[in-house]
Short mmCIF file of C-alpha atoms in Angstrom, two decimals:
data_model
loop_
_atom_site.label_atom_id
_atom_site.label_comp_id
_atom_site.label_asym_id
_atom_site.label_seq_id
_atom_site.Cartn_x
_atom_site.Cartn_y
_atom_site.Cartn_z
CA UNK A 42 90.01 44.77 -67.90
CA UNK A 43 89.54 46.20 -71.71
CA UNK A 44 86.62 44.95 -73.57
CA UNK A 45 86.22 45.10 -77.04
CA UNK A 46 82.83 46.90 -76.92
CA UNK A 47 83.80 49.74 -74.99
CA UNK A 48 82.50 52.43 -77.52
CA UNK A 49 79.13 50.95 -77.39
CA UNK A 50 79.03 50.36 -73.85
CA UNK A 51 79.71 54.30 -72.99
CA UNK A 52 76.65 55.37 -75.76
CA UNK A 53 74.83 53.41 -73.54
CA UNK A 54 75.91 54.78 -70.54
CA UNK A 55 75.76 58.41 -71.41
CA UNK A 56 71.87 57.71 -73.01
CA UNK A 57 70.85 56.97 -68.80
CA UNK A 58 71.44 60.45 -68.13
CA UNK A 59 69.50 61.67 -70.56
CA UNK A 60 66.53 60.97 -68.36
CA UNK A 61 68.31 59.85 -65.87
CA UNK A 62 67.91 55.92 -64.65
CA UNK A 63 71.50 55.27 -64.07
CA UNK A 64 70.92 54.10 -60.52
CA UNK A 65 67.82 52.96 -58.89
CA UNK A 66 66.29 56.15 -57.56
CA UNK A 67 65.53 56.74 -61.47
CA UNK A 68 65.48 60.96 -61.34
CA UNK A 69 64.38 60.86 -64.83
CA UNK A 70 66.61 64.25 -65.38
CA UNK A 71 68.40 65.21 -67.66
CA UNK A 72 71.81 64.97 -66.52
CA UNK A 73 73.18 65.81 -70.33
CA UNK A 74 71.99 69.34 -69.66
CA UNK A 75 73.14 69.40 -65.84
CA UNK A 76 70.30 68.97 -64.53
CA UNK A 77 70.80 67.18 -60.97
CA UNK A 78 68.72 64.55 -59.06
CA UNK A 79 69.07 62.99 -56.03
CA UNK A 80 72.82 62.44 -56.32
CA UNK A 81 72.98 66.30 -56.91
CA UNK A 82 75.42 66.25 -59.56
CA UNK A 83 75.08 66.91 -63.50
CA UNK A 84 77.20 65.73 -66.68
CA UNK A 85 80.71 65.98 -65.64
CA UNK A 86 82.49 63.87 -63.05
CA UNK A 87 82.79 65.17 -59.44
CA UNK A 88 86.02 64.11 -57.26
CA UNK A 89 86.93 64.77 -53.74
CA UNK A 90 90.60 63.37 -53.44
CA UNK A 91 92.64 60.30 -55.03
CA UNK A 92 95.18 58.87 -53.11
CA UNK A 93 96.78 55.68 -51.97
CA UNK A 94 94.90 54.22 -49.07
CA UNK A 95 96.36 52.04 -46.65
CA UNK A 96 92.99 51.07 -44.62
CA UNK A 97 91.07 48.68 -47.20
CA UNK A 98 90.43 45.24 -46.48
CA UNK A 99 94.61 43.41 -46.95
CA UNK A 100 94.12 42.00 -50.62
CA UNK A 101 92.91 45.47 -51.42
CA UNK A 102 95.07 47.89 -49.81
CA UNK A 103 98.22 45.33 -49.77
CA UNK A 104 101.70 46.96 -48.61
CA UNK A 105 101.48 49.51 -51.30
CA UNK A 106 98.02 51.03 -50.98
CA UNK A 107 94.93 51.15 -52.96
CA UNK A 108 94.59 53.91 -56.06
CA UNK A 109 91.48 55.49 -54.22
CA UNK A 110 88.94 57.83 -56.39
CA UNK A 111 86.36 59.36 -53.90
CA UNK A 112 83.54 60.44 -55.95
CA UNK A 113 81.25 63.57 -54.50
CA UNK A 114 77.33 62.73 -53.96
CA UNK A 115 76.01 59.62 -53.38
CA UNK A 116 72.18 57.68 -54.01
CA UNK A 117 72.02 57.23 -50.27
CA UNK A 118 71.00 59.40 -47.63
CA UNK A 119 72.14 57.62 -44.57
CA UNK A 120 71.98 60.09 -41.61
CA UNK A 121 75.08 58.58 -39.93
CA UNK A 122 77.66 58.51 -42.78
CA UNK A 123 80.89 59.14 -41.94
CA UNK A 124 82.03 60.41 -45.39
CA UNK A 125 78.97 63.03 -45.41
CA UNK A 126 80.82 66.53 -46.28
CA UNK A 127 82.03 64.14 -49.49
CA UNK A 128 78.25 62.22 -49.80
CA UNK A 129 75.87 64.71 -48.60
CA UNK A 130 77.69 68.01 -48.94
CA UNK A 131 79.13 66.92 -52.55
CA UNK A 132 82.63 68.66 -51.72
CA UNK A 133 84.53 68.14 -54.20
CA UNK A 134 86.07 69.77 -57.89
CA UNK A 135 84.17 68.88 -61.24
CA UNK A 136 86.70 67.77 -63.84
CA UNK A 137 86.98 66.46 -67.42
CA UNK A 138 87.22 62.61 -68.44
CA UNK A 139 90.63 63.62 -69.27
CA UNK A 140 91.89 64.68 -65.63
CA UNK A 141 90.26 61.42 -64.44
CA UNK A 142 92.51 59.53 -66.54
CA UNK A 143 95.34 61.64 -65.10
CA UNK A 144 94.24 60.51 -61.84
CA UNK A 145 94.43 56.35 -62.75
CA UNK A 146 97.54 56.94 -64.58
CA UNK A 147 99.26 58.97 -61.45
CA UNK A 148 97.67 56.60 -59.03
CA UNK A 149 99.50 53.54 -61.11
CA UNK A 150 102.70 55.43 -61.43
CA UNK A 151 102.99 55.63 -57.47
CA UNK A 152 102.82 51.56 -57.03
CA UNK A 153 98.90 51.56 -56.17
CA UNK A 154 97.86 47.62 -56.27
CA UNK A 155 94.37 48.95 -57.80
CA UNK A 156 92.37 51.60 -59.13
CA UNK A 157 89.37 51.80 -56.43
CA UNK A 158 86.61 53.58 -57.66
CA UNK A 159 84.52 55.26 -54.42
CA UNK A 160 80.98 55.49 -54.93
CA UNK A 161 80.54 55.08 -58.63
CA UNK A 162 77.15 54.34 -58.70
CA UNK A 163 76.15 57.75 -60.64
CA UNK A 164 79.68 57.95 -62.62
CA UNK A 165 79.59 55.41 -64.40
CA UNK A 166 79.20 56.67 -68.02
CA UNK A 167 81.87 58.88 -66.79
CA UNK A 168 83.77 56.38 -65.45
CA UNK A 169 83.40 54.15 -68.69
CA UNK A 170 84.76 57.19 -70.43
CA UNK A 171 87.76 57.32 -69.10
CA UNK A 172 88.39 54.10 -69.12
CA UNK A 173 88.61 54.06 -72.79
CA UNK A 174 91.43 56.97 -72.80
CA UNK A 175 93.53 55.39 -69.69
CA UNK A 176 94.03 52.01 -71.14
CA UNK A 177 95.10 53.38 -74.21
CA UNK A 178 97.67 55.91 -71.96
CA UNK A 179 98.87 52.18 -70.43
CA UNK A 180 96.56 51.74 -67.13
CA UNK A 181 96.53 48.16 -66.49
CA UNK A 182 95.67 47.38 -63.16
CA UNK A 183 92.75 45.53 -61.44
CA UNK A 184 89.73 48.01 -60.98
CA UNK A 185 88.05 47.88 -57.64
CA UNK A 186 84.05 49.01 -57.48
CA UNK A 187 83.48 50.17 -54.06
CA UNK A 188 79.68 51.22 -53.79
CA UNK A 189 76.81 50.99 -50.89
CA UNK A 190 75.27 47.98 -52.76
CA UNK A 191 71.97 50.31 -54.18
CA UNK A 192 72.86 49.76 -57.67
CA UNK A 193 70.46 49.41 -61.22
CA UNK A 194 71.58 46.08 -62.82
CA UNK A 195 71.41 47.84 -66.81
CA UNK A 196 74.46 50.05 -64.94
CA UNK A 197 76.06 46.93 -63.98
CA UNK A 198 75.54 45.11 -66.86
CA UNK A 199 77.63 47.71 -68.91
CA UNK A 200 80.72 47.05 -66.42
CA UNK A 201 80.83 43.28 -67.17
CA UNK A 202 84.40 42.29 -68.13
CA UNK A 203 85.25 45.16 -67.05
CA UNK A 204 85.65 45.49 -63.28
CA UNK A 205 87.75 43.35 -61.26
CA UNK A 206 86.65 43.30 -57.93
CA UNK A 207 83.23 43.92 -56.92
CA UNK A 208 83.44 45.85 -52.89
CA UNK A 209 79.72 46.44 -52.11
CA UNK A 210 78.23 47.22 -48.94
CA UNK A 211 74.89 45.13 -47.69
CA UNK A 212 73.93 47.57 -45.08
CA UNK A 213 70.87 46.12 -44.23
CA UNK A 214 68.23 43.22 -44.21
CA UNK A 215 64.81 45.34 -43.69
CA UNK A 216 63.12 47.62 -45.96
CA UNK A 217 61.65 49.80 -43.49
CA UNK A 218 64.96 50.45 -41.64
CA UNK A 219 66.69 51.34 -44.70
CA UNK A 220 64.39 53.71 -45.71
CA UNK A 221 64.64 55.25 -42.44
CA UNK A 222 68.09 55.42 -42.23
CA UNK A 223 69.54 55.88 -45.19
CA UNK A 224 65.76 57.13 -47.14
CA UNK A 225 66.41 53.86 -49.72
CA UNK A 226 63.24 52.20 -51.20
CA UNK A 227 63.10 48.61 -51.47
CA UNK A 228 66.92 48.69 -50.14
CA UNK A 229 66.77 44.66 -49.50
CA UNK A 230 65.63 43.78 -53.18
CA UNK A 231 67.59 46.20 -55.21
CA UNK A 232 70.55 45.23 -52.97
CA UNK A 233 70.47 41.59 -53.58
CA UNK A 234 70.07 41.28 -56.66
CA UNK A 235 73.48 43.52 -57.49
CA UNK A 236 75.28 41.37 -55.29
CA UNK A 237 73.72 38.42 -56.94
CA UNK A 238 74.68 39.99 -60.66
CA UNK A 239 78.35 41.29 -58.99
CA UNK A 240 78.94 37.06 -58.09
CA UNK A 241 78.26 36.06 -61.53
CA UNK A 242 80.60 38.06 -62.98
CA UNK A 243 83.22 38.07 -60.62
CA UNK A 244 82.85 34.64 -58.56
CA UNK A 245 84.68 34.12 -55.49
CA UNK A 246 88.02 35.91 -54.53
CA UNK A 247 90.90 35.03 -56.41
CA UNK A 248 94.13 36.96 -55.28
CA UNK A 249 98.07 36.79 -56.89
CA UNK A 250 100.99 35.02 -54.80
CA UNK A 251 101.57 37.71 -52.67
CA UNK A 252 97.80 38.03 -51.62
CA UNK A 253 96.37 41.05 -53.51
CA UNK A 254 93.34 41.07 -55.06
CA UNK A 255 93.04 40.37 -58.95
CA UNK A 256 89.24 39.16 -58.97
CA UNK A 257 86.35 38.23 -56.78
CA UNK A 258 83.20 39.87 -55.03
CA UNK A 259 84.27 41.24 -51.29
CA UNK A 260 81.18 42.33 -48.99
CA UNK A 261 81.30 44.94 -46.29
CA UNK A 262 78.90 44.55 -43.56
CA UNK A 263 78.67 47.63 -41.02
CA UNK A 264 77.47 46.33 -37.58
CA UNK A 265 74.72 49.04 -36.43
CA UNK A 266 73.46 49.66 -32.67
CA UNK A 267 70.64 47.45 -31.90
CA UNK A 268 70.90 45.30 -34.70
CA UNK A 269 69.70 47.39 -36.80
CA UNK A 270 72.18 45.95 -39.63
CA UNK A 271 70.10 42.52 -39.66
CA UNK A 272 73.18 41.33 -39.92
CA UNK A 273 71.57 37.19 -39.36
CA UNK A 274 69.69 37.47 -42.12
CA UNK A 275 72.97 38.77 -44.44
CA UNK A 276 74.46 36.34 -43.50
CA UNK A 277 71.84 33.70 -44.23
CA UNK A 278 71.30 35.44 -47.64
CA UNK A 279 74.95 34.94 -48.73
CA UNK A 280 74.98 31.60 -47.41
CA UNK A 281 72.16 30.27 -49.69
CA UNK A 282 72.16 32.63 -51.91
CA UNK A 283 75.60 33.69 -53.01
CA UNK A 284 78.58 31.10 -51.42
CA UNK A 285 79.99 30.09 -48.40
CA UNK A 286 83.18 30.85 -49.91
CA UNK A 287 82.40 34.75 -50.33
CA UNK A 288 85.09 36.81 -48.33
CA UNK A 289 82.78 39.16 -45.74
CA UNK A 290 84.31 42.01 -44.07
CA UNK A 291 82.63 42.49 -40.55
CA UNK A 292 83.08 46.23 -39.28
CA UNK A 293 82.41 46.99 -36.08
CA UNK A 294 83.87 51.10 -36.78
CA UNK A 295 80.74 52.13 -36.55
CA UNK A 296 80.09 55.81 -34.51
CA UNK A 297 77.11 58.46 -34.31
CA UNK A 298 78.28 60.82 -37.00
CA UNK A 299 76.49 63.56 -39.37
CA UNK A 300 72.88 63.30 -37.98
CA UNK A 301 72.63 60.53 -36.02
CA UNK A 302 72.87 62.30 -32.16
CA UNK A 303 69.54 63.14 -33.32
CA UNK A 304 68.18 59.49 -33.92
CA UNK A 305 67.86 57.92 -30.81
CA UNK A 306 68.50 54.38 -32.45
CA UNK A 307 71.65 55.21 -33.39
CA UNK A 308 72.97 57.92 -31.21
CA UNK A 309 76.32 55.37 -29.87
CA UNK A 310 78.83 53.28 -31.10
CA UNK A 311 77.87 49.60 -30.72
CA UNK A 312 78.82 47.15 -27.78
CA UNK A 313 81.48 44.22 -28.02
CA UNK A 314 78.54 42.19 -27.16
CA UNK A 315 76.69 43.28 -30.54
CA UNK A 316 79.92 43.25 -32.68
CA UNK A 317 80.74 39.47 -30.50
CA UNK A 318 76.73 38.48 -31.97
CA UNK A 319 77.44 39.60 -35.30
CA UNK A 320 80.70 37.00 -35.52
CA UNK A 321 78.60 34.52 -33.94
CA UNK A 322 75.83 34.72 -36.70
CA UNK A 323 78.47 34.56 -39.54
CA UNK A 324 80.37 31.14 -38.02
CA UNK A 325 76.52 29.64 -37.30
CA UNK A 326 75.55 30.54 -41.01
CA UNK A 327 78.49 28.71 -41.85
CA UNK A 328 80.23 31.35 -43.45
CA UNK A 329 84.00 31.24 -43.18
CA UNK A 330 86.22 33.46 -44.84
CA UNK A 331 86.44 37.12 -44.24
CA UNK A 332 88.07 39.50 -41.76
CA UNK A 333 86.94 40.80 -38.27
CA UNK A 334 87.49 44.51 -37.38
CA UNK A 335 90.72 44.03 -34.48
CA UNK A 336 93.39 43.91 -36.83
CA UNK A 337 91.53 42.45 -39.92
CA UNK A 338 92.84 39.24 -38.75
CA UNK A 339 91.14 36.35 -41.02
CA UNK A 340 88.86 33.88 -39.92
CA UNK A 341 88.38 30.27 -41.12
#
């Protein structure tokens, strides 16, 4: 969605890296100068691969795909992400704003529903960038922001108006664990509050009259071994906190990748009994609309 303020919006942007608070972790580098933090990457955008993908949530990925942007590095650590050569090992090719355009533009011209932007969280000056060139080259589709939930509010203040579709992961419900897991401070408060700032700019899901999204806040919840997701006290959250009417995605995918064989908490994929709870705990917070993991079929 263009905004009018666009050009001050990306000064803004670009003056986080300077000492760098873009995200929560708050390096306090100088990213200008490629100097890299925790993230591990410097001034200039970092992409893995942009395709259409066909295994998003249906009003996402539709029957055409989803314009998909995987963005190297990440502000998480979490010791069993699947993604980790992309996260962890940063593979990936640094490009220009320019070439990032290229990829939106492409990505529209092959019938993608959606721009979805992978892991933005540290990109987003860059992002913002772009963003400026491609609608000017014609991009004008929905923009999807699909992050792990750890974001800094000034970072998503300067995408107000802009993105379409908020897709952010609440991963889990306990400080401790999340540090643990994924080595994320204070992962509950930072987390809520972005997913309280995503709802009131992008409300509930609104999709077109063939069912693809066009606005609206979608969370991901990834079901953990041993309940290590807290996934009752999510769902309790977005029931008081957020709407019953918030569209939850309940995945149940969940296997011992990267390092987890090493953490015994985590060293298996979790039991239809603990994916069954996890369904149970979203109907008895009376939460209602979202999709299960066997076909995202929906549930109301």
């Amino acid at each position: 969605m263009r905004v009018k303020d666009i050009k001050e919006r990306i000064e803004k942007a670009y003056a986080l890296l300077e000492n760098c608070v873009v995200c929560p972790r708050k390096c306090r580098v100088n990213r200008l100068r490629g100097e890299k933090g925790f993230c591990g990457v410097g001034k200039n955008p970092k992409v893995a691969s942009y395709n259409l993908h066909y295994g998003e949530e249906p009003p996402i990925s539709g029957t055409k795909g989803s314009g998909t942007i995987f963005f190297s590095g990440c502000n998480l650590r979490c010791i069993y992400c699947q993604n980790f050569p992309i996260s962890q090992m940063r593979h990936g090719k640094e490009i220009t704003a320019q070439e990032l355009v290229d990829m939106m533009l492409y990505l529209q011209s092959q019938g993608a529903h959606n721009i979805n932007l992978v892991t933005p969280t540290h990109f987003v000056p860059q992002i913002l960038e772009a963003l400026s060139f491609a609608w000017n080259e014609g991009l004008d589709l929905p923009l999807v922001y699909n992050t792990s939930g750890y974001e800094a509010e000034e970072s998503l203040e300067l995408m107000r108006g802009i993105i379409d579709v908020y897709l952010p992961d609440m991963r889990y419900s306990s400080n401790e664990i999340a540090k643990e897991l994924s080595s994320a401070e204070n992962y509950v408060q930072i987390n809520r509050k972005a997913i309280k700032l995503m709802y009131q700019q992008v409300g509930n899901l609104v999709t077109n009259e063939t069912g693809i999204a066009r606005k609206g806040l979608i969370i991901r919840h990834l079901i953990l071994p041993g309940g290590l997701a807290g996934s009752d006290q999510t769902f309790r959250f977005i029931k008081e906190e957020i709407s019953d009417d918030v569209w939850v995605s309940l995945m149940g995918q969940y296997f011992p990748s990267f390092k987890a064989n090493t953490h015994v908490s985590i060293n298996r994929k979790i039991s239809p009994d603990e994916y069954e709870s996890a369904i149970e705990s979203f109907f008895k917070w009376g939460l209602k609309r979202g999709w299960m993991q066997d076909g995202a079929k929906r549930k109301t």
